[in-house]
Structures are given as structure tokens and as C-alpha cells.
């Protein structure tokens, strides 16, 4: 069943192209606590070593922890697997994107939000005859 999901869904795990590229060029670098696995191999268009992640389940780029995010975007050459990376106190744990769900951000005054938007100067007042 997992193989069928990988064939027909690009958002779940890895695609056939990613599987082939990983098999041919990939060297496993490490994994994170969520079960995502990180690879490198080959060269990108800028001549740097290509880096990619195979997600454990649903592909959500915001689920990459801060240390791995820096490595995958070439901000550091040392992966968190090769060092004792500790997140800073201001780095928050991952929260899934709530867009389209009950956890979505709804500012005051939005159509789906609660309450009424406060009036501001420059708000439109509709024209009425004899006003």
C-alpha cells in the first residue's frame, strides 16, 4: 500500500523520481526526531552539493527542525547529525500549518473571524442621495 501511495501521491513520502535520484546519487546524512531522512549527493545548478529530505508521511516543509533547515539551505556545512546541535530558547517546536482548519488564524473583523473590525480613519462611507 505504501508503494502505491508513493507512486500516485507526490505529497506523501517520496516520488518515483526522488526514489531513483536517492538510490543513484544519495548519501544518507541523518534523520530528525520526526523521522524525516536527509540526503546529499550530486551537484545543483550553482555547483553546490545537492541536499534533500524525504519526509516521514505528509510532505510539510515547515516540519524541518531549525538545525536541519540551516543545513539543507546551505547556511552551514555541518549537519546536526555531525554536531551536538541544541535549539535556542526562542525556537519553538513545530506546529502544523492551520490554513483551512479550525486552528487557522482569523484576525478580528475577517469574514470567518469573530467580532467586528475596529473603524479607522479613511474607512469608506457609502454615498446616499441628499446627504
Short mmCIF file of C-alpha atoms in Angstrom, two decimals:
data_model
loop_
_atom_site.label_atom_id
_atom_site.label_comp_id
_atom_site.label_asym_id
_atom_site.label_seq_id
_atom_site.Cartn_x
_atom_site.Cartn_y
_atom_site.Cartn_z
CA UNK A 1 0.00 0.00 0.00
CA UNK A 2 2.84 2.41 0.82
CA UNK A 3 4.34 1.83 -2.64
CA UNK A 4 1.04 2.74 -4.30
CA UNK A 5 0.84 5.93 -2.26
CA UNK A 6 4.35 6.88 -3.34
CA UNK A 7 3.53 6.22 -7.00
CA UNK A 8 0.31 8.22 -7.10
CA UNK A 9 0.83 10.97 -4.50
CA UNK A 10 3.71 13.47 -4.56
CA UNK A 11 2.87 14.86 -1.12
CA UNK A 12 3.26 11.58 0.76
CA UNK A 13 6.86 10.48 1.38
CA UNK A 14 8.79 10.46 -1.88
CA UNK A 15 8.05 10.29 -5.59
CA UNK A 16 9.48 7.75 -8.02
CA UNK A 17 11.93 10.41 -9.31
CA UNK A 18 13.15 11.17 -5.80
CA UNK A 19 13.46 7.46 -5.04
CA UNK A 20 15.58 6.94 -8.19
CA UNK A 21 17.76 10.01 -7.52
CA UNK A 22 18.29 8.91 -3.91
CA UNK A 23 19.22 5.38 -5.00
CA UNK A 24 21.61 6.65 -7.69
CA UNK A 25 23.28 9.67 -6.08
CA UNK A 26 22.15 9.92 -2.47
CA UNK A 27 24.25 9.54 0.62
CA UNK A 28 22.29 9.43 3.85
CA UNK A 29 23.38 12.21 6.20
CA UNK A 30 20.99 11.70 9.10
CA UNK A 31 17.45 11.91 10.37
CA UNK A 32 15.48 14.06 12.78
CA UNK A 33 13.10 13.29 15.64
CA UNK A 34 10.08 13.35 13.31
CA UNK A 35 11.53 10.54 11.18
CA UNK A 36 12.47 12.71 8.18
CA UNK A 37 15.63 11.44 6.46
CA UNK A 38 18.20 13.81 4.94
CA UNK A 39 20.44 13.07 1.93
CA UNK A 40 23.09 14.74 -0.16
CA UNK A 41 24.72 13.91 -3.46
CA UNK A 42 25.35 15.26 -6.93
CA UNK A 43 25.58 18.96 -7.78
CA UNK A 44 22.92 21.61 -8.14
CA UNK A 45 22.83 24.36 -10.80
CA UNK A 46 25.17 26.54 -8.70
CA UNK A 47 27.78 23.80 -8.28
CA UNK A 48 26.95 23.08 -4.62
CA UNK A 49 26.25 19.63 -3.26
CA UNK A 50 22.55 18.90 -3.68
CA UNK A 51 20.67 18.29 -0.42
CA UNK A 52 17.15 16.96 0.07
CA UNK A 53 14.78 15.46 2.60
CA UNK A 54 12.43 12.51 2.39
CA UNK A 55 9.54 13.23 4.73
CA UNK A 56 8.09 10.68 7.08
CA UNK A 57 4.50 10.84 5.83
CA UNK A 58 2.93 14.08 4.64
CA UNK A 59 5.38 16.48 2.98
CA UNK A 60 5.34 19.67 5.06
CA UNK A 61 8.39 21.88 4.60
CA UNK A 62 7.68 23.69 7.86
CA UNK A 63 8.22 20.39 9.70
CA UNK A 64 12.01 20.58 9.17
CA UNK A 65 13.68 21.44 12.51
CA UNK A 66 15.82 24.63 12.66
CA UNK A 67 19.17 22.83 12.63
CA UNK A 68 18.32 20.78 9.57
CA UNK A 69 16.77 23.82 7.89
CA UNK A 70 20.11 25.63 8.08
CA UNK A 71 21.93 22.63 6.65
CA UNK A 72 19.51 21.92 3.80
CA UNK A 73 19.64 25.58 2.70
CA UNK A 74 23.48 25.63 2.71
CA UNK A 75 23.71 28.07 5.63
CA UNK A 76 26.06 25.64 7.33
CA UNK A 77 28.22 22.81 6.04
CA UNK A 78 27.95 20.78 9.25
CA UNK A 79 24.76 18.77 9.62
CA UNK A 80 23.04 18.44 13.01
CA UNK A 81 23.92 14.72 12.87
CA UNK A 82 27.63 15.65 12.89
CA UNK A 83 27.44 18.08 15.80
CA UNK A 84 25.62 18.39 19.07
CA UNK A 85 23.02 20.88 17.88
CA UNK A 86 20.77 22.37 20.53
CA UNK A 87 17.90 24.68 19.54
CA UNK A 88 17.95 28.15 21.05
CA UNK A 89 15.43 29.03 23.74
CA UNK A 90 13.45 31.26 21.34
CA UNK A 91 13.00 28.49 18.76
CA UNK A 92 9.54 26.99 19.11
CA UNK A 93 8.55 23.40 18.37
CA UNK A 94 6.83 22.68 15.05
CA UNK A 95 3.14 23.39 14.69
CA UNK A 96 1.41 22.21 11.53
CA UNK A 97 0.02 24.82 9.15
CA UNK A 98 -3.55 25.53 10.26
CA UNK A 99 -4.77 27.07 7.00
CA UNK A 100 -8.19 25.73 6.09
CA UNK A 101 -8.76 24.19 9.50
CA UNK A 102 -10.34 25.26 12.77
CA UNK A 103 -6.85 26.26 14.00
CA UNK A 104 -6.39 28.84 11.21
CA UNK A 105 -5.59 32.42 12.18
CA UNK A 106 -8.68 34.60 11.90
CA UNK A 107 -8.00 38.27 12.66
CA UNK A 108 -10.71 40.41 14.20
CA UNK A 109 -13.11 41.67 11.56
CA UNK A 110 -12.37 38.98 8.97
CA UNK A 111 -15.32 37.18 7.40
CA UNK A 112 -14.63 33.98 9.31
CA UNK A 113 -13.37 35.68 12.45
CA UNK A 114 -15.29 36.70 15.49
CA UNK A 115 -16.05 40.25 16.49
CA UNK A 116 -16.12 43.39 14.43
CA UNK A 117 -13.22 45.16 12.80
CA UNK A 118 -12.48 48.45 14.52
CA UNK A 119 -13.20 51.53 12.43
CA UNK A 120 -10.23 53.51 11.25
CA UNK A 121 -9.85 56.89 9.62
CA UNK A 122 -10.30 56.66 5.90
CA UNK A 123 -12.99 53.98 6.07
CA UNK A 124 -15.43 54.18 3.21
CA UNK A 125 -18.82 55.75 3.83
CA UNK A 126 -21.33 54.90 1.12
CA UNK A 127 -22.87 57.82 -0.74
CA UNK A 128 -26.57 58.36 -0.27
CA UNK A 129 -28.68 60.87 -2.14
CA UNK A 130 -29.45 64.15 -0.31
CA UNK A 131 -26.70 63.65 2.25
#
